[in-house]
Amino acid sequence: MKKSKRNRKREQSSRTIPQSSRNCVAFAEAAACLVEIGKGFHARGWVLGTSGNFSAVISHEPLRLAITSTGLDKGCLTPAQFLEMDEAANVIRGDGRPSAEALLHLAIACGVNTGAILHTHSVWSTVLSGSHASQGGIALEGYEMLKGLEGVRTHKHREWLPILENSQDMVELGKRVSNTLRESPGIHGFLLQGHGLYTWGTGLQEAKRHVEILEFLMEVLVRSGAAQST
């Protein structure tokens, strides 16, 4: 069957666009979307001050992430404040530098099938990551909202949210993140003690939804007092 003239032109266009140009489009789109996500999260009190960081995978081979520069108000982000980072945390596009926690984003991107990684720092995650640190995590079970997590089909699902001791040694912490992802396949996020939530998704909208679901459930536990009785 002969290909249509339109399809031939489309294939030719795809072959002639350099990979760097295709990444440029993906980078710009990711940055613009993350700007809007940052504004929404800030309005909900999940990334106050300069807390939180966001990234999106714009290439898997080689691994490239669009990621927030460090020390920024997430409610006032602009696309120009995003960096492109390689698998060794080197900045290959943009001005500024990623936070030290960029190594955790890389550990997650290498450990699970993900297209986006979002880190929030809410009151609820801070409280729970401290009160349940000795238990190694917290179980979320029996809530209808759990069905918003990818792959979950029933409110009877038991979601385990591991809690990792925080550290300023990001290389060592990154290794523990990698171990956690390997030892607990199927989880949708984890907590750093006294620090906050990391979650991810195959795309930005899925990752955003996971943040909303997990932040909602953590707030329910704290407000209801259920966290103290588990």
CSV table of C-alpha atoms in Angstrom, one decimal:
chain,number,residue,atom,x,y,z
A,1,MET,CA,0.0,0.0,0.0
A,2,LYS,CA,1.4,3.4,-1.0
A,3,LYS,CA,1.8,5.9,1.7
A,4,SER,CA,-0.1,9.2,1.4
A,5,LYS,CA,1.8,12.3,0.5
A,6,ARG,CA,0.9,13.7,4.0
A,7,ASN,CA,2.4,10.7,5.8
A,8,ARG,CA,5.5,10.8,3.7
A,9,LYS,CA,6.0,14.5,4.6
A,10,ARG,CA,5.4,13.7,8.2
A,11,GLU,CA,8.0,10.9,8.3
A,12,GLN,CA,10.5,13.1,6.4
A,13,SER,CA,9.9,15.9,8.9
A,14,SER,CA,10.5,13.6,11.8
A,15,ARG,CA,13.8,12.4,10.3
A,16,THR,CA,15.1,15.9,9.6
A,17,ILE,CA,14.3,17.4,13.0
A,18,PRO,CA,17.4,17.0,15.2
A,19,GLN,CA,16.9,15.2,18.5
A,20,SER,CA,18.0,18.3,20.4
A,21,SER,CA,15.2,20.2,18.8
A,22,ARG,CA,12.6,17.6,19.7
A,23,ASN,CA,13.9,17.7,23.3
A,24,CYS,CA,13.7,21.4,23.2
A,25,VAL,CA,9.9,21.2,22.6
A,26,ALA,CA,9.5,18.6,25.3
A,27,PHE,CA,11.6,20.7,27.7
A,28,ALA,CA,9.5,23.8,27.1
A,29,GLU,CA,6.2,22.0,27.5
A,30,ALA,CA,7.4,20.3,30.7
A,31,ALA,CA,8.6,23.5,32.2
A,32,ALA,CA,5.3,25.3,31.4
A,33,CYS,CA,3.3,22.5,32.9
A,34,LEU,CA,5.4,22.4,36.0
A,35,VAL,CA,5.0,26.1,36.5
A,36,GLU,CA,1.3,25.7,36.7
A,37,ILE,CA,1.6,22.7,39.0
A,38,GLY,CA,3.9,24.7,41.3
A,39,LYS,CA,1.3,27.5,41.5
A,40,GLY,CA,-1.4,25.1,42.4
A,41,PHE,CA,0.6,23.3,45.1
A,42,HIS,CA,1.8,26.6,46.6
A,43,ALA,CA,-1.8,27.8,46.9
A,44,ARG,CA,-2.6,24.6,48.8
A,45,GLY,CA,0.2,25.1,51.2
A,46,TRP,CA,2.2,22.1,50.0
A,47,VAL,CA,5.4,23.9,48.9
A,48,LEU,CA,5.7,27.1,51.0
A,49,GLY,CA,8.9,29.1,51.3
A,50,THR,CA,11.4,27.6,48.9
A,51,SER,CA,10.4,24.0,49.7
A,52,GLY,CA,9.7,21.3,47.2
A,53,ASN,CA,11.1,20.5,43.8
A,54,PHE,CA,9.7,19.1,40.6
A,55,SER,CA,11.1,17.3,37.6
A,56,ALA,CA,9.9,15.7,34.3
A,57,VAL,CA,11.7,13.1,32.2
A,58,ILE,CA,12.2,14.5,28.7
A,59,SER,CA,14.5,11.7,27.5
A,60,HIS,CA,15.2,8.2,28.8
A,61,GLU,CA,18.1,7.3,26.6
A,62,PRO,CA,20.1,9.2,27.5
A,63,LEU,CA,18.4,10.2,30.7
A,64,ARG,CA,17.5,13.9,30.8
A,65,LEU,CA,15.3,15.7,33.3
A,66,ALA,CA,13.7,19.1,33.3
A,67,ILE,CA,14.0,20.2,36.9
A,68,THR,CA,13.5,23.2,39.1
A,69,SER,CA,16.5,25.4,40.0
A,70,THR,CA,17.2,25.5,43.7
A,71,GLY,CA,16.0,28.2,46.2
A,72,LEU,CA,12.9,29.3,44.3
A,73,ASP,CA,9.4,30.3,45.5
A,74,LYS,CA,7.3,27.5,43.8
A,75,GLY,CA,4.3,29.9,43.6
A,76,CYS,CA,6.2,32.3,41.3
A,77,LEU,CA,8.0,29.9,39.0
A,78,THR,CA,8.7,30.8,35.4
A,79,PRO,CA,9.8,28.4,32.6
A,80,ALA,CA,13.1,30.2,32.4
A,81,GLN,CA,13.9,28.9,36.0
A,82,PHE,CA,14.0,25.3,34.9
A,83,LEU,CA,17.2,23.4,34.1
A,84,GLU,CA,18.0,20.4,31.9
A,85,MET,CA,20.0,17.9,33.9
A,86,ASP,CA,21.7,14.7,32.8
A,87,GLU,CA,22.1,11.3,34.5
A,88,ALA,CA,25.1,12.6,36.5
A,89,ALA,CA,23.2,15.7,37.8
A,90,ASN,CA,25.2,18.0,35.4
A,91,VAL,CA,23.3,21.0,34.1
A,92,ILE,CA,23.3,21.0,30.3
A,93,ARG,CA,20.8,23.8,29.8
A,94,GLY,CA,19.6,26.8,31.8
A,95,ASP,CA,21.0,29.1,34.4
A,96,GLY,CA,21.3,28.2,38.1
A,97,ARG,CA,21.8,24.9,39.8
A,98,PRO,CA,19.5,22.1,40.9
A,99,SER,CA,19.1,21.4,44.6
A,100,ALA,CA,21.1,18.6,46.2
A,101,GLU,CA,17.9,16.6,46.2
A,102,ALA,CA,18.2,16.3,42.4
A,103,LEU,CA,20.1,13.0,43.1
A,104,LEU,CA,16.9,11.6,44.6
A,105,HIS,CA,15.0,12.5,41.4
A,106,LEU,CA,17.6,10.6,39.5
A,107,ALA,CA,17.3,7.6,41.8
A,108,ILE,CA,13.6,7.5,41.3
A,109,ALA,CA,13.8,8.1,37.5
A,110,CYS,CA,16.2,5.1,37.3
A,111,GLY,CA,14.3,2.9,39.7
A,112,VAL,CA,10.7,3.1,38.4
A,113,ASN,CA,8.9,3.7,35.1
A,114,THR,CA,8.3,7.4,35.5
A,115,GLY,CA,7.8,10.5,33.5
A,116,ALA,CA,7.6,13.0,36.3
A,117,ILE,CA,8.7,13.3,40.0
A,118,LEU,CA,7.1,15.7,42.4
A,119,HIS,CA,8.3,16.6,45.9
A,120,THR,CA,6.0,18.4,48.4
A,121,HIS,CA,6.6,19.6,51.9
A,122,SER,CA,3.2,19.9,53.6
A,123,VAL,CA,2.3,20.1,57.3
A,124,TRP,CA,0.6,16.7,57.0
A,125,SER,CA,3.6,14.8,55.5
A,126,THR,CA,5.9,16.5,58.1
A,127,VAL,CA,3.8,15.4,61.0
A,128,LEU,CA,3.2,11.8,59.8
A,129,SER,CA,6.8,11.3,58.8
A,130,GLY,CA,7.8,12.1,62.3
A,131,SER,CA,5.1,10.3,64.3
A,132,HIS,CA,5.5,7.1,62.3
A,133,ALA,CA,9.3,7.1,61.7
A,134,SER,CA,9.9,4.3,64.2
A,135,GLN,CA,7.4,2.1,62.2
A,136,GLY,CA,9.3,2.6,59.0
A,137,GLY,CA,6.2,3.8,57.2
A,138,ILE,CA,2.5,4.3,57.3
A,139,ALA,CA,-0.4,2.2,55.8
A,140,LEU,CA,-3.2,3.9,54.0
A,141,GLU,CA,-6.2,1.5,53.8
A,142,GLY,CA,-10.0,1.6,53.4
A,143,TYR,CA,-10.3,5.0,51.7
A,144,GLU,CA,-12.1,5.5,48.4
A,145,MET,CA,-9.5,8.1,47.4
A,146,LEU,CA,-7.0,5.3,47.1
A,147,LYS,CA,-8.6,4.4,43.7
A,148,GLY,CA,-7.0,7.6,42.3
A,149,LEU,CA,-3.6,5.9,42.5
A,150,GLU,CA,-2.6,4.3,39.3
A,151,GLY,CA,-3.4,0.6,39.2
A,152,VAL,CA,-5.6,0.6,42.3
A,153,ARG,CA,-9.1,-0.6,41.8
A,154,THR,CA,-10.6,-0.9,45.3
A,155,HIS,CA,-10.8,1.0,48.5
A,156,LYS,CA,-9.6,-2.1,50.3
A,157,HIS,CA,-6.2,-1.6,48.8
A,158,ARG,CA,-3.4,-1.2,51.4
A,159,GLU,CA,-0.9,1.5,50.3
A,160,TRP,CA,2.4,1.4,52.1
A,161,LEU,CA,4.1,4.8,52.3
A,162,PRO,CA,7.7,4.1,53.5
A,163,ILE,CA,9.5,6.6,55.7
A,164,LEU,CA,13.2,7.1,55.2
A,165,GLU,CA,15.4,8.9,57.7
A,166,ASN,CA,16.5,12.2,56.2
A,167,SER,CA,20.2,12.9,55.5
A,168,GLN,CA,22.3,15.7,54.1
A,169,ASP,CA,24.4,13.1,52.3
A,170,MET,CA,22.4,12.8,49.1
A,171,VAL,CA,24.6,10.1,47.6
A,172,GLU,CA,23.9,7.8,50.5
A,173,LEU,CA,20.2,8.8,50.7
A,174,GLY,CA,19.9,8.2,47.0
A,175,LYS,CA,21.1,4.7,47.5
A,176,ARG,CA,18.5,4.1,50.2
A,177,VAL,CA,15.8,5.5,47.9
A,178,SER,CA,16.9,3.0,45.2
A,179,ASN,CA,16.9,0.2,47.7
A,180,THR,CA,13.4,1.2,48.9
A,181,LEU,CA,12.0,1.2,45.3
A,182,ARG,CA,13.6,-2.2,44.7
A,183,GLU,CA,12.3,-3.7,48.0
A,184,SER,CA,8.8,-2.3,47.8
A,185,PRO,CA,7.7,-2.6,44.1
A,186,GLY,CA,4.3,-1.0,43.4
A,187,ILE,CA,4.5,1.8,45.9
A,188,HIS,CA,3.4,5.3,44.7
A,189,GLY,CA,5.6,7.4,47.0
A,190,PHE,CA,7.6,7.7,50.1
A,191,LEU,CA,8.3,10.1,52.9
A,192,LEU,CA,11.5,11.6,54.2
A,193,GLN,CA,11.4,12.0,58.0
A,194,GLY,CA,10.6,15.6,58.9
A,195,HIS,CA,10.8,16.6,55.3
A,196,GLY,CA,8.0,15.6,53.0
A,197,LEU,CA,6.6,13.5,50.2
A,198,TYR,CA,8.1,12.2,47.0
A,199,THR,CA,5.8,10.7,44.4
A,200,TRP,CA,5.8,10.1,40.7
A,201,GLY,CA,3.8,9.1,37.7
A,202,THR,CA,4.2,8.0,34.1
A,203,GLY,CA,3.4,11.6,33.1
A,204,LEU,CA,2.9,15.0,34.8
A,205,GLN,CA,-0.8,14.7,35.2
A,206,GLU,CA,-0.5,11.2,36.8
A,207,ALA,CA,2.2,12.5,39.2
A,208,LYS,CA,0.1,15.5,40.1
A,209,ARG,CA,-2.9,13.2,40.8
A,210,HIS,CA,-0.8,11.1,43.1
A,211,VAL,CA,0.3,14.1,45.1
A,212,GLU,CA,-3.3,15.2,45.5
A,213,ILE,CA,-4.4,11.7,46.6
A,214,LEU,CA,-1.6,11.1,49.0
A,215,GLU,CA,-1.7,14.6,50.5
A,216,PHE,CA,-5.5,14.3,50.9
A,217,LEU,CA,-5.2,11.0,52.8
A,218,MET,CA,-2.4,12.2,55.0
A,219,GLU,CA,-4.4,15.3,55.9
A,220,VAL,CA,-7.4,13.0,56.8
A,221,LEU,CA,-5.2,10.9,59.1
A,222,VAL,CA,-3.8,13.9,60.9
A,223,ARG,CA,-7.1,15.8,61.2
A,224,SER,CA,-9.1,12.7,62.3
A,225,GLY,CA,-6.6,11.6,64.8
A,226,ALA,CA,-6.5,8.2,63.1
A,227,ALA,CA,-2.7,8.4,62.7
A,228,GLN,CA,-2.3,8.4,66.5
A,229,SER,CA,-4.4,5.2,66.9
A,230,THR,CA,-2.7,3.1,64.2
